[in-house]
Short mmCIF file of C-alpha atoms in Angstrom, two decimals:
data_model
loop_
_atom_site.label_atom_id
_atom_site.label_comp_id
_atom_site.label_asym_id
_atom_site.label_seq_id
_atom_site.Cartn_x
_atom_site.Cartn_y
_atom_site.Cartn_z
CA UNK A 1 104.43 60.99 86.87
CA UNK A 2 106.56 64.01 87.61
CA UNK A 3 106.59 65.61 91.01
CA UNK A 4 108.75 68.50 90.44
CA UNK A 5 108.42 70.10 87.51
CA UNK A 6 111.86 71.59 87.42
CA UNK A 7 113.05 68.41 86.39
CA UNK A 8 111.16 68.69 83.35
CA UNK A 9 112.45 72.80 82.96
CA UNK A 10 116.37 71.30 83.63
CA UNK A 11 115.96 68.35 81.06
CA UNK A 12 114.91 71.06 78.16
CA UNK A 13 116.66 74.41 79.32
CA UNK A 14 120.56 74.60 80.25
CA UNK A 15 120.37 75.90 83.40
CA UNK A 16 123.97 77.70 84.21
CA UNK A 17 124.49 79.28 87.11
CA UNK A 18 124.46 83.21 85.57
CA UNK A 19 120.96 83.08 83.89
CA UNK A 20 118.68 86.00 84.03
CA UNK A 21 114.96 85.26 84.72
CA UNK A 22 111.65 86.38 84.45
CA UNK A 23 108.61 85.17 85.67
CA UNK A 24 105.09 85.95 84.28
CA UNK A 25 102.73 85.63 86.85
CA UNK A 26 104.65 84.14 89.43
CA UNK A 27 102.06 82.95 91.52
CA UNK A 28 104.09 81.75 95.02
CA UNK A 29 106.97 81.85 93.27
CA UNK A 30 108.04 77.91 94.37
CA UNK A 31 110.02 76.42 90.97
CA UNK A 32 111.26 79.58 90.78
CA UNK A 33 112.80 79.85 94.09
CA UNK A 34 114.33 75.95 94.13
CA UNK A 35 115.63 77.22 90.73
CA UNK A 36 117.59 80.12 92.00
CA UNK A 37 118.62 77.99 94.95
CA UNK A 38 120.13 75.45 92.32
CA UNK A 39 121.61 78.53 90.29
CA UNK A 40 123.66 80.32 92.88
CA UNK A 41 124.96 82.93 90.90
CA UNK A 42 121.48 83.41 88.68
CA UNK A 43 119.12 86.37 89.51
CA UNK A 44 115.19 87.03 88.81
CA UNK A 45 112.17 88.95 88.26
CA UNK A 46 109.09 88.03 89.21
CA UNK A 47 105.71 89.53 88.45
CA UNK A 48 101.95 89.26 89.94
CA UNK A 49 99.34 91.24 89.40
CA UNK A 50 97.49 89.71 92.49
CA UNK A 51 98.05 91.92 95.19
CA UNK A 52 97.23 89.03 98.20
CA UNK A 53 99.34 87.02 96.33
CA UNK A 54 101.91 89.99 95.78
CA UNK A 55 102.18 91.14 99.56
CA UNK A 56 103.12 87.40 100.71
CA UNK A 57 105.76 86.93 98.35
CA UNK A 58 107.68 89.84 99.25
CA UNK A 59 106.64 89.49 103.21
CA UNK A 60 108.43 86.01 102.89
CA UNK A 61 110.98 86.52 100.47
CA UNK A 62 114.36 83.87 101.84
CA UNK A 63 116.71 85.97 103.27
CA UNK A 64 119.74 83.55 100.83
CA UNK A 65 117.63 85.39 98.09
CA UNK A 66 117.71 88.78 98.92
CA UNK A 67 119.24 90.98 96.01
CA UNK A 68 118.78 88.14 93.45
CA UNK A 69 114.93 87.95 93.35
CA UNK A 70 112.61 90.94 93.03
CA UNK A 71 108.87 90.79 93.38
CA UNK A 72 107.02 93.34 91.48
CA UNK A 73 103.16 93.84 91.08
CA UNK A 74 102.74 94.16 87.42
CA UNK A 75 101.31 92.33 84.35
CA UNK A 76 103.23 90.59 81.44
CA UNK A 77 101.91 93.10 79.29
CA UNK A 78 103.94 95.82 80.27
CA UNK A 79 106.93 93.87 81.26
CA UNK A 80 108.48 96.92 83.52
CA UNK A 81 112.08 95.87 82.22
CA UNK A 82 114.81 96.88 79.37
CA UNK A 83 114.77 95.27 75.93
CA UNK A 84 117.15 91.80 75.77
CA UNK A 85 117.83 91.32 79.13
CA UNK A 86 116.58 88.38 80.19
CA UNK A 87 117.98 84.50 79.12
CA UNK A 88 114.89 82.77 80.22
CA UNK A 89 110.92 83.65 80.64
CA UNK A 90 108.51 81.06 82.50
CA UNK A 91 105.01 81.38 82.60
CA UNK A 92 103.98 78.41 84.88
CA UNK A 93 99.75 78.01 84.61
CA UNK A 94 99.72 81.61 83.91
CA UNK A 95 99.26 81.80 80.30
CA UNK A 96 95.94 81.06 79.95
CA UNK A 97 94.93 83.72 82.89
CA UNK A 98 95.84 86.67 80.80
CA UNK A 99 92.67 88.22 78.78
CA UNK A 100 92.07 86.94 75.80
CA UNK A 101 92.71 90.52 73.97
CA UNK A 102 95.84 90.79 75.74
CA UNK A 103 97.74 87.42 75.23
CA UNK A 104 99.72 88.48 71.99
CA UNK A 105 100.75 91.46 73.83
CA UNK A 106 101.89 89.78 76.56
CA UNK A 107 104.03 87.09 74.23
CA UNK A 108 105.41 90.37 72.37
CA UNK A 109 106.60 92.01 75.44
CA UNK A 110 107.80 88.51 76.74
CA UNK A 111 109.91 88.50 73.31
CA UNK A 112 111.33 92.50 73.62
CA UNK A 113 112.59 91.66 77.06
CA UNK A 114 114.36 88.54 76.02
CA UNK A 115 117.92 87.99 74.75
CA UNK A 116 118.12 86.78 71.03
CA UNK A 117 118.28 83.31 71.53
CA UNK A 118 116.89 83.32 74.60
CA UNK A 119 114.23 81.36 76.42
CA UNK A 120 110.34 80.97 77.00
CA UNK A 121 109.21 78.08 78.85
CA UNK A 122 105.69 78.12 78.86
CA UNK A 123 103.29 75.60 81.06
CA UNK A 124 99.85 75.07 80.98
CA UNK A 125 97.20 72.33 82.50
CA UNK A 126 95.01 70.10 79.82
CA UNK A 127 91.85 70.52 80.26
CA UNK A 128 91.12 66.79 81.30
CA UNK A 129 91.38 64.79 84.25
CA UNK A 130 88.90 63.80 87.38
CA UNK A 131 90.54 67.22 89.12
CA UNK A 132 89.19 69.47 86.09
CA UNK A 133 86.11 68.01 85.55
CA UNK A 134 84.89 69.04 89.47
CA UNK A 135 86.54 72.46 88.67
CA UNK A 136 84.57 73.18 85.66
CA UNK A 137 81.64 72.93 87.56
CA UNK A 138 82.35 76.51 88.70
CA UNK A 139 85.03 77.73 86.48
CA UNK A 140 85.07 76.30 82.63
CA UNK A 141 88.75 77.24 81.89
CA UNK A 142 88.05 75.31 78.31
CA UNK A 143 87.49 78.29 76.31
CA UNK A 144 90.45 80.59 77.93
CA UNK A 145 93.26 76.98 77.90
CA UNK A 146 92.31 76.64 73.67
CA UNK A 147 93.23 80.45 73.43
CA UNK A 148 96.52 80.00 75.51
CA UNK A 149 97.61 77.28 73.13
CA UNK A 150 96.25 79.46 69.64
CA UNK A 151 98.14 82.12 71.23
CA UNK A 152 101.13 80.71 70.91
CA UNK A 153 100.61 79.15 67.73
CA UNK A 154 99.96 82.64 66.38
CA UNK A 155 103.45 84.03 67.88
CA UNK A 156 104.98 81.05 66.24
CA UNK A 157 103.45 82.43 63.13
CA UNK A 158 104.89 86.01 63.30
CA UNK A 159 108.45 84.44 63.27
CA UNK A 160 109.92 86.05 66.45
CA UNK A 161 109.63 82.31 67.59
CA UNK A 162 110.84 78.89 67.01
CA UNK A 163 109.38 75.70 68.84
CA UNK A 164 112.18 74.10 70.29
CA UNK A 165 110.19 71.39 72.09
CA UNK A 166 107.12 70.12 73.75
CA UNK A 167 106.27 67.81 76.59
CA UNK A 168 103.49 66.39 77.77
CA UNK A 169 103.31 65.03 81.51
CA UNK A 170 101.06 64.11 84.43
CA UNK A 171 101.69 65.85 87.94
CA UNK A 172 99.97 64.68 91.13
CA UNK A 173 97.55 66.96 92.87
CA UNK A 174 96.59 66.47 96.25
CA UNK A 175 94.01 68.20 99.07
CA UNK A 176 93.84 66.53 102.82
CA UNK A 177 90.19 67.10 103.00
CA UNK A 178 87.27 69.03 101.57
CA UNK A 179 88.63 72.33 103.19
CA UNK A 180 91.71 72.46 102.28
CA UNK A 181 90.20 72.08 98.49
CA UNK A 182 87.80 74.74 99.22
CA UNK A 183 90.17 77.63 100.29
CA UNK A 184 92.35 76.67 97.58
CA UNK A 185 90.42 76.33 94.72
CA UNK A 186 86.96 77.99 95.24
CA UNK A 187 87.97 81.46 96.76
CA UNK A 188 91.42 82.20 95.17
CA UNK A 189 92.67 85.57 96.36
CA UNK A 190 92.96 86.12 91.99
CA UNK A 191 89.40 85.60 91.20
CA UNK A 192 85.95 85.75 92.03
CA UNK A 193 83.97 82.54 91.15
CA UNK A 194 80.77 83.78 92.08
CA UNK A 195 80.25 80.68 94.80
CA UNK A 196 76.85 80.46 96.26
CA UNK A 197 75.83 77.95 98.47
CA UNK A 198 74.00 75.42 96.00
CA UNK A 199 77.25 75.64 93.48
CA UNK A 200 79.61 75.19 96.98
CA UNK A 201 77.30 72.03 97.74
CA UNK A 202 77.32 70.62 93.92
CA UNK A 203 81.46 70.68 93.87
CA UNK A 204 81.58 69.37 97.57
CA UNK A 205 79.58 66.20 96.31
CA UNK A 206 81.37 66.15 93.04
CA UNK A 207 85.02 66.06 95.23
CA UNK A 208 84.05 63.73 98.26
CA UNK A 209 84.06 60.44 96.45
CA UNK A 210 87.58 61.15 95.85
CA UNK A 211 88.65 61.77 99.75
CA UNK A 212 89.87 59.06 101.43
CA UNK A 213 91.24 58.91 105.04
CA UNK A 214 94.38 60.36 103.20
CA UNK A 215 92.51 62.77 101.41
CA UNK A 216 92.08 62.97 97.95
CA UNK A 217 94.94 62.45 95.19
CA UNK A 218 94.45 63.59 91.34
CA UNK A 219 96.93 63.67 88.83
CA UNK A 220 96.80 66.93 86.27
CA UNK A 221 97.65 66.60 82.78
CA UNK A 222 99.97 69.06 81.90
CA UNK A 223 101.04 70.40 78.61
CA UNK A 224 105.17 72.17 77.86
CA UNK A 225 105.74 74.48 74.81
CA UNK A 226 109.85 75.51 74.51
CA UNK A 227 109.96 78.45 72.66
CA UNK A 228 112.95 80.15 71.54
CA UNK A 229 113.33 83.69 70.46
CA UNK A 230 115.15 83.63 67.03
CA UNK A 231 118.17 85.03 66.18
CA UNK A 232 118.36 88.14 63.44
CA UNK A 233 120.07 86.81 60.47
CA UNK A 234 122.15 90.06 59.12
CA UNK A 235 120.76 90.64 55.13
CA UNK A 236 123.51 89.95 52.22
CA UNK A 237 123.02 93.99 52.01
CA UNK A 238 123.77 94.69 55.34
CA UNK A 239 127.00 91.90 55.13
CA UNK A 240 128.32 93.25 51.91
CA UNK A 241 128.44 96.98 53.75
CA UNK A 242 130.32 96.07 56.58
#
């Protein structure tokens, strides 16, 4: 069981104390933040395109991190940054929320902002587990998790990429009572699930044998891809002219 998954990003990535960052869909922002606490003298980007989500990242932004992390409201399809200047790209559980039509171009634009050489660390839940199968019940992430992982295949494909290693990992989940799970999970400020009161009442009795007088625990399967943008080998033409 891992319960921070930082360990698991430190174990696979050298994390120096200089690195540039970007984050795809930042979400709160958490590993990144313990990251760049960790990494005193590294700096970061971070993007959302939910604007809820947007307006409390910047309203509580840690004053130790001021000048060293910038929220912006923008997609990682139009990555609003200069070619090679990033070392490392995360998308944490934020792959799979991109459009299907969009995820090669958000991979490409991951690739043009990154540093030959340099690093994509991309995260994404399995779709198993006692905590997905009450989800599903209201939003069937089965079809959009497949194309998150055949996205990346296909980048591997076009040869900006190599694999440099893959994890696989359980991460405890947990929810102090039925409405704590509720405003979390049914009415994300990111989506609309189209809740009505029959589909509230169906997931409520799909979650309460889990809740205990400590509330109820899951652990999430979770799934690591290491990518590593590859490094242009100069052509025996090119070398003889020099």
């Amino acid at each position: 069981m891992i319960h921070n998954e930082l360990d698991v990003l430190a174990e696979l990535v050298p994390l120096g104390n200089d690195l540039k960052i970007v984050e795809l869909g930042c979400g709160g922002a958490r590993l990144l933040t313990e990251l760049l606490q960790r990494a005193a003298g590294s700096s970061a980007l971070a993007l959302e395109v939910d604007g809820v989500q947007h307006a409390k990242n910047v309203a509580r932004l840690p004053e130790s991190l001021q000048g060293r992390l910038q929220f912006m409201r923008e997609s990682a399809t139009a990555i609003p940054a200069a070619d090679g200047g990033f070392d490392l790209a995360l998308m944490l559980k934020s792959l799979h929320h991109i459009p299907l039509h969009a995820m090669q171009t958000a991979l490409a634009e991951t690739s043009r902002v990154l540093r030959p050489g340099g690093w994509l660390y991309v995260s994404e839940p399995v779709y198993d587990g006692a905590l997905n199968a009450i989800v599903k019940l209201y939003n069937d992430e089965g079809l959009v998790r497949a194309a998150a992982q055949a996205a990346l295949d296909q980048a591997l494909r076009n040869g900006q990429w190599e694999q440099i290693a893959e994890r696989r990992f359980e991460m405890p989940a947990h929810f102090p009572n039925w409405e704590s799970f509720e405003q979390r999970m049914l009415y994300p400020s990111f989506a609309d699930h189209q809740i009505t009161d029959s589909l509230r009442l169906a997931v409520k009795a799909a979650f309460d044998p889990h809740c205990g007088a400590d509330g109820a625990h899951f652990t999430r399967p979770m799934h690591v891809r290491l990518l590593r943008k590859m490094v242009a080998i100069p052509s025996q033409d090119a070398t003889k002219a020099v």
